[in-house]
Amino acid sequence: MTNTAASTLPLAAVLPLSAGVSDAGRLTLGGCDVRALADQYGTPLYVYDVATLRAQASGFLRTFREAYPDCDVLYASKAFLNRPFARFIADQGLGFDAVSGGEIEVLRAAGVDLETVYFHGNNKAPWELALAVGAGVGRIVIDNEGEVALLDRIAGEAAVVQRVLVRVSPGIDAHTHQKTTTGIIDSKFGVPIATGAAERTVAAIAAAPHLEFRGLHMHLGSPIFETQPYVDGIEVMAQFIAEVCRDRLGLEVAEFSPGGGFAVAYTEEQQHELPMLERYASAVTTTLRREADRLGFPLPHITLEPGRSIVGRAGVALYTVGARKEIPGVRTYVSVDGGMADNIRPAMYGAKYQAIAAERPSAPTEETVAIAGKYCESGDILIEAATVPRLRADELIAIPASGAYQLAMESNYNLAYRPAVVMVEDGRARLIRRRQTAEDLWALDVD
Ligand SMILES: *Cc1c(COP(=O)(O)O)cnc(C)c1O
């Protein structure tokens, strides 16, 4: 099978790096023909391209380490995680950001070195903190004042000294969706500087016998298409490092995380707005160096926390076209065999996607239709206005940029079977998650 240059493909800018066209004229991913994948694993099917995952992971490591050698990259697990995927990510040299006991359990079951795991959350349950402490999670990121005493007691009971960071809310608006902005004052995440809560929290940690204060964390939201919010946030954090941590509390900030939130393009249009990784890296590291120099504090170790930008572009969702409904003068609906159960993002955030007729990607586009899901909600529309060839029943469509926060937020709504997931590379597909079966639907029932 020969793959033509990906650049001749429509939507090449948002498809995975390995996307191509087979001799038969069909879309290929990782050298695998989409029709063969669909026949073998069924649709909806989620396909992750190994080449794109490797490029993103190594791109983050290389780009940030060139600019700032003392840094690590943590993959934000909530974007997509299962055990084989966790092992793959660990093999790329990344650590992990976890936000629940469940994520920690999956990482532990995958055999990940838990020292590389950072545990976040605005309301970690006592059992989750005990699990993290007992499992040897590298850092716990304290998110509110009350958590200090709770975690100190749990660490004391486990007879360990737990290393911690503090998530500070710097009061910066990252200009993203209201549901995904997290760095502003009116947010449930992080301790604010302005109210004095951040200083009290750091002071309480310094006084806690079973906690070791290592440094500070911020996460402004996601996706962030600008670099300025990182600059603004780091300036606020630097001031806090110098004036509060050093001058008032006498503490060194050995570690700092500017969080994640690096954007990916879901549509070709967004591709033009997307900052290069180099620009994010430069904004973060130049600002931190300049502020450390100006205020005279030692450069901290930094950890980046990309989730979406590692997995987003690598994933493609494949669906089979089904019913067509034309309402003259109003709209044409083309329904597919998935929808909000595997991708809630359009319904939840108004997220925009594009689609491609996967078995004839070069076919001219002929009409604009709504790509509808199959679930019992009028809001179950994957793409409101997709420009496509006239789609036929039983043909495949591919929706690019489906790797992040789709399966991570999936549900069994309408008792849909959760889709299979494959990783593709060099013409081979590896199943990393089978499709659910009916037995899975009642596996938790107690009769
Ligand atoms: C969600 C989250 C991230 C990752 O955000 P992305 O947009 O996926 O990069 C990083 N850090 C924290 C604390 C988060 O909650």
Short mmCIF file of C-alpha atoms and ligand atoms in Angstrom, two decimals:
data_model
loop_
_atom_site.label_atom_id
_atom_site.label_comp_id
_atom_site.label_asym_id
_atom_site.label_seq_id
_atom_site.Cartn_x
_atom_site.Cartn_y
_atom_site.Cartn_z
CA MET A 1 0.00 0.00 0.00
CA THR A 2 1.44 3.36 -1.00
CA ASN A 3 0.49 6.43 0.94
CA THR A 4 0.36 9.61 -1.04
CA ALA A 5 1.72 12.70 0.63
CA ALA A 6 -0.55 13.69 3.47
CA SER A 7 -0.55 17.28 2.27
CA THR A 8 -2.82 16.34 -0.65
CA LEU A 9 -5.44 15.18 1.84
CA PRO A 10 -8.22 17.52 2.86
CA LEU A 11 -8.00 18.32 6.59
CA ALA A 12 -4.35 17.21 6.56
CA ALA A 13 -3.56 19.94 9.07
CA VAL A 14 -5.81 18.37 11.71
CA LEU A 15 -5.46 14.68 10.82
CA PRO A 16 -2.68 12.64 12.46
CA LEU A 17 0.82 12.97 10.99
CA SER A 18 0.69 9.50 9.42
CA ALA A 19 -2.60 10.09 7.56
CA GLY A 20 -2.45 9.13 3.92
CA VAL A 21 -4.43 7.68 1.03
CA SER A 22 -4.34 4.04 -0.05
CA ASP A 23 -4.14 2.78 -3.62
CA ALA A 24 -7.89 2.25 -3.37
CA GLY A 25 -8.27 5.95 -2.59
CA ARG A 26 -9.25 5.47 1.05
CA LEU A 27 -7.93 7.28 4.11
CA THR A 28 -5.13 5.45 5.89
CA LEU A 29 -4.00 6.05 9.47
CA GLY A 30 -0.65 4.65 10.54
CA GLY A 31 -0.63 2.83 7.20
CA CYS A 32 -3.91 1.06 8.03
CA ASP A 33 -6.87 1.35 5.69
CA VAL A 34 -9.87 2.75 7.56
CA ARG A 35 -12.25 0.25 5.91
CA ALA A 36 -10.17 -2.66 7.12
CA LEU A 37 -10.08 -1.19 10.63
CA ALA A 38 -13.85 -0.65 10.66
CA ASP A 39 -14.52 -4.17 9.37
CA GLN A 40 -12.26 -5.72 11.98
CA TYR A 41 -13.19 -3.68 15.05
CA GLY A 42 -16.59 -2.16 14.24
CA THR A 43 -17.67 1.46 14.46
CA PRO A 44 -17.64 3.84 16.21
CA LEU A 45 -13.91 3.21 16.44
CA TYR A 46 -11.24 5.38 18.01
CA VAL A 47 -7.89 5.20 16.25
CA TYR A 48 -4.73 6.62 17.84
CA ASP A 49 -1.73 7.28 15.61
CA VAL A 50 1.50 6.26 17.32
CA ALA A 51 3.64 8.56 15.14
CA THR A 52 1.69 11.63 16.24
CA LEU A 53 1.79 10.61 19.90
CA ARG A 54 5.55 10.10 19.76
CA ALA A 55 6.07 13.39 17.94
CA GLN A 56 4.01 15.33 20.45
CA ALA A 57 5.60 13.73 23.51
CA SER A 58 9.16 14.11 22.24
CA GLY A 59 8.36 17.57 20.88
CA PHE A 60 7.35 18.76 24.35
CA LEU A 61 10.38 17.21 26.01
CA ARG A 62 12.85 18.51 23.43
CA THR A 63 11.38 21.99 22.97
CA PHE A 64 11.04 22.77 26.67
CA ARG A 65 14.36 21.17 27.67
CA GLU A 66 16.20 23.12 24.97
CA ALA A 67 14.79 26.30 26.46
CA TYR A 68 15.05 25.18 30.09
CA PRO A 69 16.96 21.98 30.84
CA ASP A 70 15.63 21.50 34.37
CA CYS A 71 12.14 20.42 33.40
CA ASP A 72 9.84 17.41 33.11
CA VAL A 73 6.69 16.81 31.12
CA LEU A 74 3.67 15.22 32.76
CA TYR A 75 0.82 13.86 30.67
CA ALA A 76 -2.56 15.00 32.01
CA SER A 77 -4.23 11.60 32.36
CA LYS A 78 -7.76 12.89 32.29
CA ALA A 79 -7.48 13.62 28.53
CA PHE A 80 -7.47 9.84 27.84
CA LEU A 81 -6.13 6.93 29.85
CA ASN A 82 -6.17 3.21 30.12
CA ARG A 83 -3.45 0.77 31.19
CA PRO A 84 -1.77 0.07 27.82
CA PHE A 85 -1.94 3.74 26.95
CA ALA A 86 -0.33 4.68 30.28
CA ARG A 87 2.55 2.27 29.60
CA PHE A 88 3.03 3.78 26.17
CA ILE A 89 3.14 7.32 27.59
CA ALA A 90 5.58 6.30 30.34
CA ASP A 91 7.83 4.75 27.65
CA GLN A 92 7.97 8.17 25.95
CA GLY A 93 9.63 9.58 29.08
CA LEU A 94 6.63 11.45 30.44
CA GLY A 95 5.30 11.48 33.99
CA PHE A 96 1.62 11.88 34.83
CA ASP A 97 -0.83 14.35 36.25
CA ALA A 98 -3.69 12.49 37.94
CA VAL A 99 -6.94 13.94 39.28
CA SER A 100 -8.65 11.00 40.96
CA GLY A 101 -8.11 7.82 42.91
CA GLY A 102 -9.29 5.97 39.82
CA GLU A 103 -6.54 7.47 37.66
CA ILE A 104 -3.97 6.60 40.31
CA GLU A 105 -5.26 3.01 40.42
CA VAL A 106 -5.03 2.69 36.63
CA LEU A 107 -1.49 4.13 36.63
CA ARG A 108 -0.50 1.75 39.43
CA ALA A 109 -2.08 -1.22 37.64
CA ALA A 110 -0.18 -0.22 34.50
CA GLY A 111 3.08 -0.48 36.42
CA VAL A 112 3.90 3.23 36.12
CA ASP A 113 6.55 4.58 38.52
CA LEU A 114 4.25 6.50 40.87
CA GLU A 115 7.08 8.83 41.88
CA THR A 116 6.42 10.50 38.48
CA VAL A 117 2.76 11.13 39.35
CA TYR A 118 1.37 14.48 40.55
CA PHE A 119 -2.03 14.32 42.19
CA HIS A 120 -4.43 17.26 41.68
CA GLY A 121 -8.02 18.02 42.57
CA ASN A 122 -10.15 20.63 44.32
CA ASN A 123 -11.89 18.07 46.54
CA LYS A 124 -9.72 15.01 46.97
CA ALA A 125 -11.46 12.55 49.25
CA PRO A 126 -9.65 11.24 52.34
CA TRP A 127 -9.52 7.79 50.73
CA GLU A 128 -7.93 9.26 47.61
CA LEU A 129 -5.29 11.09 49.63
CA ALA A 130 -4.60 7.94 51.65
CA LEU A 131 -4.31 5.95 48.44
CA ALA A 132 -1.89 8.49 46.95
CA VAL A 133 0.27 8.66 50.08
CA GLY A 134 0.30 4.88 50.49
CA ALA A 135 1.08 4.23 46.83
CA GLY A 136 4.02 6.63 46.87
CA VAL A 137 2.67 9.29 44.52
CA GLY A 138 5.50 11.77 43.92
CA ARG A 139 3.68 15.04 44.63
CA ILE A 140 0.29 15.96 45.95
CA VAL A 141 -0.88 19.38 44.81
CA ILE A 142 -2.76 21.03 47.65
CA ASP A 143 -5.76 22.95 46.37
CA ASN A 144 -7.26 24.59 49.47
CA GLU A 145 -6.44 25.54 53.04
CA GLY A 146 -8.44 22.73 54.59
CA GLU A 147 -6.51 20.08 52.73
CA VAL A 148 -3.30 20.87 54.64
CA ALA A 149 -4.41 19.47 58.00
CA LEU A 150 -6.18 16.53 56.38
CA LEU A 151 -3.17 15.49 54.33
CA ASP A 152 -0.76 16.07 57.21
CA ARG A 153 -2.79 13.69 59.38
CA ILE A 154 -3.00 11.06 56.61
CA ALA A 155 0.74 11.28 55.92
CA GLY A 156 1.39 11.05 59.67
CA GLU A 157 -0.70 7.90 59.95
CA ALA A 158 1.30 6.40 57.07
CA ALA A 159 4.52 7.54 58.80
CA VAL A 160 5.78 9.39 55.72
CA VAL A 161 6.69 12.95 54.85
CA GLN A 162 4.67 13.76 51.73
CA ARG A 163 6.11 16.23 49.25
CA VAL A 164 3.55 18.80 48.14
CA LEU A 165 2.97 21.72 45.81
CA VAL A 166 0.32 24.37 46.24
CA ARG A 167 -2.04 25.23 43.42
CA VAL A 168 -2.35 28.98 43.40
CA SER A 169 -5.06 30.87 41.59
CA PRO A 170 -3.23 33.85 40.09
CA GLY A 171 -6.34 35.76 39.01
CA ILE A 172 -5.63 35.55 35.28
CA ASP A 173 -8.24 35.14 32.56
CA ALA A 174 -7.01 32.70 29.91
CA HIS A 175 -9.72 33.79 27.42
CA THR A 176 -11.07 30.31 26.93
CA HIS A 177 -14.54 28.82 27.39
CA GLN A 178 -16.26 29.80 30.64
CA LYS A 179 -16.52 26.11 31.58
CA THR A 180 -12.78 25.55 31.11
CA THR A 181 -11.19 28.69 32.51
CA THR A 182 -9.62 27.96 35.88
CA GLY A 183 -7.16 30.70 36.80
CA ILE A 184 -9.59 33.52 37.56
CA ILE A 185 -10.54 34.60 41.08
CA ASP A 186 -14.07 33.20 40.72
CA SER A 187 -12.96 29.59 40.22
CA LYS A 188 -13.33 26.49 42.37
CA PHE A 189 -9.66 25.65 41.72
CA GLY A 190 -6.64 26.80 43.66
CA VAL A 191 -5.93 29.12 46.58
CA PRO A 192 -6.15 32.80 45.67
CA ILE A 193 -3.28 35.17 46.36
CA ALA A 194 -5.51 38.21 46.64
CA THR A 195 -7.46 36.97 49.68
CA GLY A 196 -4.37 35.88 51.61
CA ALA A 197 -5.41 32.23 51.35
CA ALA A 198 -2.32 31.29 49.34
CA GLU A 199 0.05 32.68 51.96
CA ARG A 200 -1.83 31.00 54.82
CA THR A 201 -1.77 27.68 52.96
CA VAL A 202 1.99 27.78 52.30
CA ALA A 203 2.65 28.82 55.91
CA ALA A 204 0.50 25.96 57.21
CA ILE A 205 2.40 23.45 55.06
CA ALA A 206 5.74 24.75 56.32
CA ALA A 207 4.52 24.14 59.87
CA ALA A 208 3.07 20.68 59.15
CA PRO A 209 5.36 17.90 60.41
CA HIS A 210 4.41 15.36 57.75
CA LEU A 211 4.45 17.64 54.70
CA GLU A 212 7.37 19.01 52.75
CA PHE A 213 6.73 22.20 50.80
CA ARG A 214 8.30 21.85 47.34
CA GLY A 215 6.73 24.63 45.35
CA LEU A 216 3.85 26.12 43.43
CA HIS A 217 1.49 25.26 40.62
CA MET A 218 -0.95 27.13 38.42
CA HIS A 219 -3.26 25.96 35.64
CA LEU A 220 -5.10 28.67 33.78
CA GLY A 221 -7.60 26.65 31.76
CA SER A 222 -7.82 25.00 28.39
CA PRO A 223 -7.46 25.31 25.48
CA ILE A 224 -5.33 28.47 25.59
CA PHE A 225 -4.66 29.83 22.10
CA GLU A 226 -2.55 32.74 23.37
CA THR A 227 0.80 32.82 25.11
CA GLN A 228 0.14 36.03 27.05
CA PRO A 229 -1.90 34.36 29.85
CA TYR A 230 1.17 32.23 30.70
CA VAL A 231 3.33 35.37 30.80
CA ASP A 232 0.83 37.20 33.02
CA GLY A 233 0.36 34.20 35.30
CA ILE A 234 4.06 33.59 35.76
CA GLU A 235 4.65 37.27 36.60
CA VAL A 236 2.05 37.04 39.37
CA MET A 237 3.50 33.75 40.63
CA ALA A 238 7.05 35.15 40.60
CA GLN A 239 5.98 38.06 42.75
CA PHE A 240 4.41 35.59 45.18
CA ILE A 241 7.58 33.45 45.19
CA ALA A 242 9.77 36.43 46.08
CA GLU A 243 7.57 38.52 48.35
CA VAL A 244 5.60 35.90 50.19
CA CYS A 245 7.44 32.58 50.06
CA ARG A 246 10.96 33.96 50.37
CA ASP A 247 10.67 37.33 52.14
CA ARG A 248 7.81 36.69 54.53
CA LEU A 249 7.96 32.94 55.08
CA GLY A 250 11.66 32.24 54.43
CA LEU A 251 10.89 29.36 52.05
CA GLU A 252 12.52 28.33 48.80
CA VAL A 253 10.30 27.41 45.88
CA ALA A 254 12.20 24.49 44.37
CA GLU A 255 9.53 23.51 41.87
CA PHE A 256 7.05 25.35 39.72
CA SER A 257 4.40 24.22 37.25
CA PRO A 258 2.71 26.54 34.75
CA GLY A 259 0.12 23.77 34.17
CA GLY A 260 -1.22 22.62 30.82
CA GLY A 261 -3.87 23.97 28.51
CA PHE A 262 -1.79 24.13 25.33
CA ALA A 263 -4.27 24.27 22.45
CA VAL A 264 -4.82 21.92 19.53
CA ALA A 265 -6.65 22.68 16.29
CA TYR A 266 -9.97 20.93 15.85
CA THR A 267 -10.62 22.60 12.50
CA GLU A 268 -8.33 23.78 9.71
CA GLU A 269 -9.27 27.35 10.55
CA GLN A 270 -8.04 26.95 14.12
CA GLN A 271 -4.75 25.61 12.80
CA HIS A 272 -3.85 29.17 11.78
CA GLU A 273 -4.42 30.46 15.33
CA LEU A 274 -2.40 27.73 16.98
CA PRO A 275 0.86 28.93 18.55
CA MET A 276 3.88 26.77 17.76
CA LEU A 277 5.17 24.79 20.72
CA GLU A 278 8.31 26.94 20.60
CA ARG A 279 6.21 30.02 21.34
CA TYR A 280 4.62 28.47 24.42
CA ALA A 281 8.03 27.26 25.59
CA SER A 282 9.59 30.64 25.03
CA ALA A 283 6.76 32.51 26.79
CA VAL A 284 7.00 30.26 29.85
CA THR A 285 10.77 29.97 30.18
CA THR A 286 11.74 33.50 29.15
CA THR A 287 9.28 35.01 31.60
CA LEU A 288 10.37 32.74 34.42
CA ARG A 289 14.09 33.45 33.83
CA ARG A 290 13.51 37.18 33.56
CA GLU A 291 11.42 37.32 36.74
CA ALA A 292 13.81 35.07 38.69
CA ASP A 293 16.65 37.33 37.64
CA ARG A 294 14.80 40.55 38.42
CA LEU A 295 13.53 39.38 41.81
CA GLY A 296 16.65 37.37 42.67
CA PHE A 297 15.30 33.88 43.35
CA PRO A 298 16.86 30.60 42.15
CA LEU A 299 15.37 29.01 39.02
CA PRO A 300 12.96 26.25 40.04
CA HIS A 301 12.56 22.83 38.45
CA ILE A 302 9.52 23.09 36.19
CA THR A 303 6.85 20.58 35.15
CA LEU A 304 4.60 21.04 32.13
CA GLU A 305 1.23 19.33 32.13
CA PRO A 306 -0.02 18.91 28.56
CA GLY A 307 -3.00 16.61 28.06
CA ARG A 308 -5.00 17.68 25.04
CA SER A 309 -1.90 18.69 23.06
CA ILE A 310 -0.33 15.23 23.47
CA VAL A 311 -3.35 13.17 22.41
CA GLY A 312 -5.82 15.46 20.62
CA ARG A 313 -4.48 15.31 17.08
CA ALA A 314 -3.38 11.68 17.39
CA GLY A 315 -6.96 10.43 17.71
CA VAL A 316 -9.51 9.98 14.93
CA ALA A 317 -13.10 8.87 15.45
CA LEU A 318 -14.54 6.63 12.71
CA TYR A 319 -18.29 6.37 12.30
CA THR A 320 -20.60 4.62 9.85
CA VAL A 321 -23.19 6.78 8.10
CA GLY A 322 -26.82 5.74 8.57
CA ALA A 323 -30.11 7.61 8.25
CA ARG A 324 -30.57 10.74 6.18
CA LYS A 325 -33.34 13.25 6.82
CA GLU A 326 -33.89 16.19 4.49
CA ILE A 327 -36.06 19.06 5.65
CA PRO A 328 -36.24 21.26 2.55
CA GLY A 329 -35.27 24.85 3.22
CA VAL A 330 -34.27 24.02 6.80
CA ARG A 331 -31.50 21.45 7.15
CA THR A 332 -30.35 17.98 6.21
CA TYR A 333 -29.44 15.61 9.00
CA VAL A 334 -27.01 12.76 8.33
CA SER A 335 -26.88 10.42 11.31
CA VAL A 336 -23.95 8.28 12.35
CA ASP A 337 -23.65 5.30 14.68
CA GLY A 338 -22.06 7.23 17.57
CA GLY A 339 -22.55 10.68 19.03
CA MET A 340 -22.72 12.26 22.46
CA ALA A 341 -22.03 8.99 24.29
CA ASP A 342 -18.49 8.99 22.82
CA ASN A 343 -18.17 12.74 22.21
CA ILE A 344 -20.06 15.09 24.53
CA ARG A 345 -17.87 18.09 23.65
CA PRO A 346 -20.09 19.66 20.95
CA ALA A 347 -23.14 19.44 23.25
CA MET A 348 -21.25 20.60 26.33
CA TYR A 349 -18.91 23.30 25.00
CA GLY A 350 -20.17 23.99 21.49
CA ALA A 351 -16.92 22.39 20.30
CA LYS A 352 -16.41 22.56 16.53
CA TYR A 353 -15.17 19.71 14.36
CA GLN A 354 -14.85 18.87 10.69
CA ALA A 355 -15.53 15.54 8.97
CA ILE A 356 -14.09 13.74 6.01
CA ALA A 357 -15.62 11.02 3.83
CA ALA A 358 -13.02 8.50 4.90
CA GLU A 359 -13.34 6.08 1.99
CA ARG A 360 -13.11 8.84 -0.64
CA PRO A 361 -11.29 11.70 1.03
CA SER A 362 -10.56 13.42 -2.26
CA ALA A 363 -14.20 13.46 -3.41
CA PRO A 364 -15.45 17.01 -4.00
CA THR A 365 -17.68 18.43 -1.29
CA GLU A 366 -21.29 18.82 -2.42
CA GLU A 367 -23.43 19.93 0.49
CA THR A 368 -23.55 21.22 4.03
CA VAL A 369 -25.32 18.94 6.48
CA ALA A 370 -25.65 18.40 10.21
CA ILE A 371 -23.83 15.28 11.36
CA ALA A 372 -26.13 13.92 14.03
CA GLY A 373 -25.47 11.32 16.67
CA LYS A 374 -27.85 8.45 17.32
CA TYR A 375 -28.78 9.20 20.92
CA CYS A 376 -32.08 10.44 22.32
CA GLU A 377 -31.28 14.12 22.69
CA SER A 378 -31.90 16.82 20.11
CA GLY A 379 -28.59 18.33 21.21
CA ASP A 380 -26.76 15.21 20.08
CA ILE A 381 -25.25 16.86 17.02
CA LEU A 382 -21.54 16.22 16.39
CA ILE A 383 -21.16 18.86 13.65
CA GLU A 384 -23.80 21.47 12.97
CA ALA A 385 -22.59 22.40 9.49
CA ALA A 386 -20.30 19.84 7.89
CA THR A 387 -19.29 20.43 4.29
CA VAL A 388 -19.05 16.97 2.74
CA PRO A 389 -19.73 14.97 -0.42
CA ARG A 390 -23.28 13.59 -0.54
CA LEU A 391 -22.79 10.90 2.10
CA ARG A 392 -24.20 7.43 1.46
CA ALA A 393 -25.51 4.96 3.99
CA ASP A 394 -22.83 2.53 5.21
CA GLU A 395 -19.85 4.65 4.21
CA LEU A 396 -17.34 5.78 6.80
CA ILE A 397 -16.71 9.29 8.03
CA ALA A 398 -13.67 10.30 10.04
CA ILE A 399 -13.65 13.13 12.56
CA PRO A 400 -10.08 14.34 13.22
CA ALA A 401 -8.73 15.76 16.48
CA SER A 402 -10.77 13.28 18.50
CA GLY A 403 -8.04 12.06 20.84
CA ALA A 404 -8.62 14.23 23.92
CA TYR A 405 -11.60 14.51 26.30
CA GLN A 406 -13.91 12.40 24.12
CA LEU A 407 -13.56 8.85 25.41
CA ALA A 408 -12.43 10.44 28.67
CA MET A 409 -15.94 11.85 29.08
CA GLU A 410 -17.80 8.99 27.40
CA SER A 411 -20.93 7.47 28.85
CA ASN A 412 -23.21 4.51 28.40
CA TYR A 413 -26.12 6.85 27.65
CA ASN A 414 -28.93 4.90 25.98
CA LEU A 415 -26.83 1.92 27.11
CA ALA A 416 -24.55 2.46 24.14
CA TYR A 417 -21.59 0.12 23.98
CA ARG A 418 -18.38 2.06 24.53
CA PRO A 419 -16.25 1.88 21.37
CA ALA A 420 -13.08 -0.09 20.77
CA VAL A 421 -9.73 1.74 20.68
CA VAL A 422 -6.77 0.84 18.48
CA MET A 423 -3.26 2.23 18.16
CA VAL A 424 -1.88 2.20 14.61
CA GLU A 425 1.69 2.25 13.33
CA ASP A 426 3.52 0.93 10.23
CA GLY A 427 0.43 -0.73 8.81
CA ARG A 428 -0.38 -2.58 12.02
CA ALA A 429 -3.25 -1.99 14.42
CA ARG A 430 -3.07 -2.93 18.06
CA LEU A 431 -6.31 -3.22 19.99
CA ILE A 432 -5.85 -1.50 23.35
CA ARG A 433 -9.50 -1.59 24.37
CA ARG A 434 -12.21 -3.91 23.10
CA ARG A 435 -15.73 -2.72 22.39
CA GLN A 436 -18.16 -3.22 25.25
CA THR A 437 -20.64 -6.05 25.05
CA ALA A 438 -24.08 -6.54 26.54
CA GLU A 439 -22.52 -8.38 29.51
CA ASP A 440 -20.54 -5.23 30.33
CA LEU A 441 -23.79 -3.31 30.62
CA TRP A 442 -25.03 -5.44 33.50
CA ALA A 443 -21.67 -6.37 35.00
CA LEU A 444 -22.28 -4.07 37.97
CA ASP A 445 -25.89 -5.08 38.59
CA VAL A 446 -26.71 -6.74 41.89
CA ASP A 447 -29.64 -9.10 41.29
C1 LIG B 1 -6.76 19.36 32.84
C2 LIG B 1 -5.49 19.76 33.44
C3 LIG B 1 -4.33 19.80 32.67
C4 LIG B 1 -4.32 19.49 31.20
O1 LIG B 1 -5.02 20.38 30.41
P1 LIG B 1 -4.90 20.19 28.83
O2 LIG B 1 -5.75 21.24 28.25
O3 LIG B 1 -5.40 18.85 28.50
O4 LIG B 1 -3.47 20.37 28.48
C5 LIG B 1 -3.15 20.12 33.28
N1 LIG B 1 -3.09 20.40 34.61
C6 LIG B 1 -4.18 20.37 35.39
C7 LIG B 1 -4.06 20.66 36.82
C8 LIG B 1 -5.42 20.06 34.84
O5 LIG B 1 -6.50 20.03 35.61
#
